[in-house]
Coordinates of C-alpha atoms and ligand atoms in Angstrom, one line a residue:
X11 CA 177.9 72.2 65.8
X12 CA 174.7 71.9 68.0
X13 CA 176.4 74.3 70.7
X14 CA 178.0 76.8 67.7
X15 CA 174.2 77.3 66.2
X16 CA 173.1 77.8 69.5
X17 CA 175.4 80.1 70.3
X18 CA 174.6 82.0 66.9
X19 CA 170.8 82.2 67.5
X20 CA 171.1 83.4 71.0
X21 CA 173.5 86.0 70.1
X22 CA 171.4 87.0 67.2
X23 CA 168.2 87.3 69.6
X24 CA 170.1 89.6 72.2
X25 CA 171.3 91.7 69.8
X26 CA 168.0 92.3 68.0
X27 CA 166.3 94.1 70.4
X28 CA 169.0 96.4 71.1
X29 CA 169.1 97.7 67.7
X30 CA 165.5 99.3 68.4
X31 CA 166.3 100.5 71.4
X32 CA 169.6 102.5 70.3
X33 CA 168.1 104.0 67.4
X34 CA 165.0 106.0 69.4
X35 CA 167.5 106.9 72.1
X36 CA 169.5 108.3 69.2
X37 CA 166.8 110.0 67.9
X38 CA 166.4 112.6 71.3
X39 CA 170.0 112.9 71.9
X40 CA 170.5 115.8 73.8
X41 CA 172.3 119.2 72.3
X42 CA 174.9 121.0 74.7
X43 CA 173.1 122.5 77.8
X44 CA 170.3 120.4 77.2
X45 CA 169.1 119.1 80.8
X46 CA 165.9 116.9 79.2
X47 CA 165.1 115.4 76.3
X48 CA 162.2 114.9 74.5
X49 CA 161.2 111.5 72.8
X50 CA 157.9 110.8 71.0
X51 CA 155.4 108.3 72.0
X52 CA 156.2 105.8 69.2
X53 CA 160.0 105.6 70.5
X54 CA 159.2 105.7 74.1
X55 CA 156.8 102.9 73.1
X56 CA 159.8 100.9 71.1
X57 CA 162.5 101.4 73.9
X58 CA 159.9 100.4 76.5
X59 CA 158.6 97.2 74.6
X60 CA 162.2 96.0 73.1
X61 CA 163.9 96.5 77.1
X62 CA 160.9 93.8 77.9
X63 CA 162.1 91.7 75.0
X64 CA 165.4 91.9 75.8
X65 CA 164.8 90.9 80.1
X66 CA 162.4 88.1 78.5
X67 CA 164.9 86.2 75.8
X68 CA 167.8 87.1 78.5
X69 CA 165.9 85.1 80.9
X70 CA 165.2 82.3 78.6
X71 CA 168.5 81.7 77.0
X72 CA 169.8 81.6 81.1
X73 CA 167.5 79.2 81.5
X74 CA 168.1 77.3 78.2
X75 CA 171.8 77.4 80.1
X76 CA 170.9 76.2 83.3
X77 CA 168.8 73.1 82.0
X78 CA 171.2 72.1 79.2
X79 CA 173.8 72.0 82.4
X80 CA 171.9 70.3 84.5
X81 CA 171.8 73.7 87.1
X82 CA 168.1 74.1 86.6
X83 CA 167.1 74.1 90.6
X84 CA 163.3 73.5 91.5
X85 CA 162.9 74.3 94.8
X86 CA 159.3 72.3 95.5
X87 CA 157.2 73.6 98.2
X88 CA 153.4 73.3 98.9
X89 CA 151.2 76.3 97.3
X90 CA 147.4 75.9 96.0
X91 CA 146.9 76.3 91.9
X92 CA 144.2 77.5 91.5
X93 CA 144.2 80.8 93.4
X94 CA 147.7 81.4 91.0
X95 CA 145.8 80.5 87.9
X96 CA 143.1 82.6 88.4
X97 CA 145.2 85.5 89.3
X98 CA 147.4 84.7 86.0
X99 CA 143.7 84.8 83.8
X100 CA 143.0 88.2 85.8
X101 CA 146.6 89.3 84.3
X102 CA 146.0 88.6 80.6
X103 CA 142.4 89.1 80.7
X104 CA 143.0 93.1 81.9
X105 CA 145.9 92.9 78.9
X106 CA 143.9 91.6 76.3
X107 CA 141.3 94.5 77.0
X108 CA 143.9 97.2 76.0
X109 CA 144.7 95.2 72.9
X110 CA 141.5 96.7 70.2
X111 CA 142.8 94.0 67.8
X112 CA 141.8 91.0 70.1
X113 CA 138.3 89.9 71.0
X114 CA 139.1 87.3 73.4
X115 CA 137.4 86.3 76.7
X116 CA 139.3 83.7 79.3
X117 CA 137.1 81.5 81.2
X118 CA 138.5 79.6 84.0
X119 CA 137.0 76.4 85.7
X120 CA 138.0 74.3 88.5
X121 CA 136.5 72.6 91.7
X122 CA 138.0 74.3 94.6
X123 CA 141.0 74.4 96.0
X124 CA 144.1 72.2 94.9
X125 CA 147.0 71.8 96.9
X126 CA 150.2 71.2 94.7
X127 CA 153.5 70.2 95.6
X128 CA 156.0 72.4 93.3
X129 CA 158.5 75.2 92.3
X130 CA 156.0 77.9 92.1
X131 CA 158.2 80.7 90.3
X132 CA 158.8 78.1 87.6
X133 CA 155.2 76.5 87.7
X134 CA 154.7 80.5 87.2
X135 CA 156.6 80.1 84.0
X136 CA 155.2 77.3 82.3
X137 CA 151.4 78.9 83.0
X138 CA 152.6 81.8 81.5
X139 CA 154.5 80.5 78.8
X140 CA 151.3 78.6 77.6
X141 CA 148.8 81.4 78.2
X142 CA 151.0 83.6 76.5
X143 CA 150.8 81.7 73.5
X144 CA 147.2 80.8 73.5
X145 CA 146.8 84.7 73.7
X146 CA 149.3 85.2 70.7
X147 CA 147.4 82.8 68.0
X148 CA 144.2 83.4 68.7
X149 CA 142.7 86.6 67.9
X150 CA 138.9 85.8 68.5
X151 CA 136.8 83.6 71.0
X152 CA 138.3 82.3 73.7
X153 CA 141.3 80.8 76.0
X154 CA 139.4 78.6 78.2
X155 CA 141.7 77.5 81.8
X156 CA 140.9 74.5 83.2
X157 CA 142.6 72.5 86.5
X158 CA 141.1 68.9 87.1
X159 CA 142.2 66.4 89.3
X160 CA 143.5 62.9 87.7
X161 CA 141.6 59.8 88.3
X162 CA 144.0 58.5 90.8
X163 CA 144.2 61.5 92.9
X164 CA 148.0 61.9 92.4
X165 CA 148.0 64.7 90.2
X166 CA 146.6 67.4 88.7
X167 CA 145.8 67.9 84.9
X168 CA 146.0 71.6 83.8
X169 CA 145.0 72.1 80.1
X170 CA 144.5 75.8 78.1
X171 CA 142.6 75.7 75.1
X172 CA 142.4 78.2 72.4
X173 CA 140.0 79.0 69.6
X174 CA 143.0 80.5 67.6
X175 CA 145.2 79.2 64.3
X176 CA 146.2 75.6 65.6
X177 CA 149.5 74.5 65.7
X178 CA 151.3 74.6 61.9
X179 CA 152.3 70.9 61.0
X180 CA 155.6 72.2 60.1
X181 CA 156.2 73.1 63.9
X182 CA 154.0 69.9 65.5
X183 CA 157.0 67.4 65.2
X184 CA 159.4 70.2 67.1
X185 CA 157.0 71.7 69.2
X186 CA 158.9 71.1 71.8
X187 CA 162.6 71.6 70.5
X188 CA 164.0 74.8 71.1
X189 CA 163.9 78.0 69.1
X190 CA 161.0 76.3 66.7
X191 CA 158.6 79.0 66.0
X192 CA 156.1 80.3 63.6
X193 CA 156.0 84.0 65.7
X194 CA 157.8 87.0 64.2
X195 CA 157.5 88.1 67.9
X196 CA 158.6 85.0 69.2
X197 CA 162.0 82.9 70.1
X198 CA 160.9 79.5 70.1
X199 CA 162.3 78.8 73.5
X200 CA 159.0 78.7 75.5
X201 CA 157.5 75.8 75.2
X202 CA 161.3 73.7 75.7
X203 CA 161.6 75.4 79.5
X204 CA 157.9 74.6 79.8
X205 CA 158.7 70.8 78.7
X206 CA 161.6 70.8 81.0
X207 CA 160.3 72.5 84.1
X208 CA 157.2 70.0 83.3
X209 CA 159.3 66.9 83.4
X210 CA 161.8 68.1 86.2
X211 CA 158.6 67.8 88.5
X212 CA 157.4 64.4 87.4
X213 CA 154.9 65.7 84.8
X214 CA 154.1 65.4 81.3
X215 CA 152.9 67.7 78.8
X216 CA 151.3 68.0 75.0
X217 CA 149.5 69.5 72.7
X218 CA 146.6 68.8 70.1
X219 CA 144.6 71.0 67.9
X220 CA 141.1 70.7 68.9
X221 CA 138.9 67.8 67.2
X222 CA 136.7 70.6 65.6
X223 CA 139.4 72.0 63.6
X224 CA 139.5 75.4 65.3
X225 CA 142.9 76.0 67.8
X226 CA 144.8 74.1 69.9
X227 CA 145.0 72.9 73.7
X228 CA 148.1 72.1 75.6
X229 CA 147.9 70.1 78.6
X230 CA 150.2 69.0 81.9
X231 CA 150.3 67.8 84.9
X232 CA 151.9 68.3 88.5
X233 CA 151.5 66.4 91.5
X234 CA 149.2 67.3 94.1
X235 CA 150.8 67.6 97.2
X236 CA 150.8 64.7 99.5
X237 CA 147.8 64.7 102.6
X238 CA 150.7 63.1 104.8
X239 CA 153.0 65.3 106.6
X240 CA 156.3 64.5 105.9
X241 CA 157.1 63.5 109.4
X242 CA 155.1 61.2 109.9
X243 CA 155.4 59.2 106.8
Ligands
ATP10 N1 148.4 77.9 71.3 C1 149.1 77.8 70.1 N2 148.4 77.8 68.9 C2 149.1 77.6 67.8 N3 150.4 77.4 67.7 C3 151.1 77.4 68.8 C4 150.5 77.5 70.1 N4 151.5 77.4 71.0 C5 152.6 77.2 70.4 N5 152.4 77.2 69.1 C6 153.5 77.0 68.0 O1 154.6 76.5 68.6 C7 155.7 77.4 68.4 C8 156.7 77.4 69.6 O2 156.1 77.9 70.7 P1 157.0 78.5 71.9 O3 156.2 79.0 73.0 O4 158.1 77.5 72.2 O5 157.8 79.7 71.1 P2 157.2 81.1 70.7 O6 155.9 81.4 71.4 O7 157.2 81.2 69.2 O8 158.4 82.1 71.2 P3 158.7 82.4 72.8 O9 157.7 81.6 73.6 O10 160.1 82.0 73.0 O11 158.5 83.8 72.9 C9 155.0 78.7 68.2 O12 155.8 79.6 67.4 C10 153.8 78.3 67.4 O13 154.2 78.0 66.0
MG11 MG1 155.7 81.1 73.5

């Protein structure tokens, strides 16, 4: 049952983007002797923007595969955060500029450098995942980054706060369960690979609307890679 609705959902968000896609194309199909064709902006724009979907929800449902297999490979190595993070900001930050419907700034704080020991194409993921999202829900004031270390030195504690909607109390209690969502845009498979790449490192991760009643911040952590070479330990 549990694998047939999954099936049913995944096939239904392939297959939704394509629909899109198919339609503009149809829309400049070339008459005989025709060597171009000639598409508008708006379906230009569609094709471009469902293709992205597609690669996107492709990707996650792979992954949804992978984990629910146990095939999801992190391949740890030793890379500094906070150069990544602020790079990731940079990334949003120059998006959200294009985007006249937002007014949001990113601020980003941490105290230098901070070695971590990790996959960083999935670390990647989870950053983006949750950045993504803080970016989706809020449409004023701010996503604020933020990369402390934990009181024992072990790990590091990476939280993103938003001053957006908050997290609906229908989703809270399956935050974290696949395809729960409250996005038109979205699939609800984010924030599962961001719990399971989280957890497949030693981490943890959640989520609380803020105290003042205005957005939400999700939090995790990763360990910071050791200060003793492996050889020698
Ligand atoms: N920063 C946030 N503020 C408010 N609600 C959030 C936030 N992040 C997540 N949520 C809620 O949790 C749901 C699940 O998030 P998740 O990232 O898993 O899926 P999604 O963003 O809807 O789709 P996907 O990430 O697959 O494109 C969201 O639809 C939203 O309802
Ligand atoms: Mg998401």
């Amino acid at each position: 049952k549990v694998m047939h609705d999954f099936i049913n959902i995944a096939a239904h968000e392939l297959k939704s983007p394509i629909t899109p896609i198919l339609l503009a194309t149809s829309l400049a199909q070339p008459k005989d002797g025709d060597k171009q064709v000639t598409l508008s902006k708006d379906a230009f724009d569609m094709i471009v923007s469902n293709a992205r979907r597609l690669k996107r929800v492709a990707g996650d449902i792979l992954d949804v595969a992978r984990i629910e297999s146990n095939f999801l490979d992190i391949h740890k190595q030793n890379f500094e955060l906070n150069e990544l993070l602020d790079s990731i900001v940079k990334e949003y930050a120059a998006q959200v500029k294009q985007d006249s419907s937002k007014k949001v700034e990113f601020l980003f704080s941490c105290n230098g450098p901070i070695e971590i020991d990790g996959d960083k194409d999935r670390i990647i993921q989870v950053v983006h995942n949750l950045v993504d999202n803080a970016v989706r829900f809020t449409n004023e004031g701010s996503v604020i980054i933020k990369a402390v270390k934990g009181a024992s030195e072990s790990h590091v504690v990476v939280s993103i706060k938003d001053s957006g909607t908050g997290i609906h109390p229908e989703i809270m209690p399956k935050l974290f369960s696949k395809f729960a969502t409250k996005s038109e845009k979205g699939t609800g498979l984010g924030l599962y690979l961001a719990r399971n790449i989280v957890e497949a490192h030693g981490g943890k991760i959640w989520a609380e609307n803020n105290e003042n009643g205005i957005g939400a911040t999700f939090t995790f952590t990763v360990l910071i890679a050791s200060k003793i070479p492996a050889d020698q330990s």
